[in-house]
């Protein structure tokens, strides 16, 4: 921490304290936040960083109308907000964001509308405005925008199927992949219907596993026995906890904000990218990712994949471990995308991209709720 | 098995009360005129706390959907739509499309739909049907 580099400019509590039976937890967060913004003359449009505990930063950002380039949901108990201040200071100094809002709200006495966060309790926003209509798990939520996307882009079920087919080609080269037997578009389109237009082979598998990473300064990295994999750029954003409330069903705002920030930080162009990972919980994710990260113009991603640009031997190798569709998917697959990026940068991947120097790892959280992008290089 | 139902909060009570009396109640901002959803006591577009509840048209178009072939136990046993409609007033809203076959042929994007309220226990849910059906 650099002393005196960061200051608090707005501070406020909720309008009332004590017994507030007419406000829910997220309402208390919002009341305090609006008061703090009024205290220093800002609106939600001026805020680009959000930290909170108890509620998720995605919920707070969307409820207030904030588009963040930094979000922190660190929850370690009552001192979480001290940690948020420290993390926010580092983020601002590092240029990840400029103006951070840290919120707290708790209906400790009246117990109104708790259970928000990542939960689906009946009083949460998801519990009230999505659960009553029969959503179950990601196959009936992450897929909700896709019919609109297909119509807007002129894509078809075959385009979704092709994503799974080509990723299986990569998986076939990877001894650790769960599914390695080649498949055809017909195989995908004849697999069991899960939730129209999604069939089983368009959905990620469900497996057990884990991963871990260790980071240090580039200076110290030279002393390690492993080949250093440097971080060139990073991005993150959150949009909404409710897939039904996405601003645009044909594009993820969180993807666009996160990807642009990472590319800007890294100072590279798309042509510099040798290897790409796009978290593929479902077959439509690589299509959205290629477009929202700017590798393809809207409407060109399906053709880009069908023309084998992302396949083995193509100019932009994508999801070279086989992805969530064929390699593994434990539930929070982002770790495996990062692991494959690191392997590719170290030059030790089972399906190694020869001479790869720059790798992009792009992840999604929730149902288009959040996004993170990391750009790696093996050159100092 | 009983349908999973919403539990209103003080900020959303007007919406669920409206469903029980056959009104789709939305909120709009007095400062910037924006209609928004889900309910909250301020405008997410400009931050103003000067907002009002009004009765919306209940009309919109089918914006996107899936047909769930593995329904949740409380949703019956037949494949059913989980849809998003785009309301005439602007916001999108998750719902089920009822009153028509639950097939891709019957569920055409951009078809006009209108709200219909269905009672489940102590609550009423805003479902949508093809307009005029
Ligand atoms: Zn407004």
Coordinates of C-alpha atoms and ligand atoms in Angstrom, one line a residue, chain B residues 29 31-34 43 45-48, ligand 1:
Chain B
X29 CA -39.1 7.4 -12.6
X31 CA -37.2 12.4 -12.9
X32 CA -36.2 10.6 -16.2
X33 CA -39.5 8.8 -17.1
X34 CA -37.8 5.4 -17.4
X43 CA -34.6 4.5 -10.4
X45 CA -31.1 4.7 -14.6
X46 CA -30.6 7.9 -12.7
X47 CA -30.7 7.1 -9.0
X48 CA -33.8 9.3 -8.2
Ligands
LIG1 ZN1 -34.7 8.0 -13.4

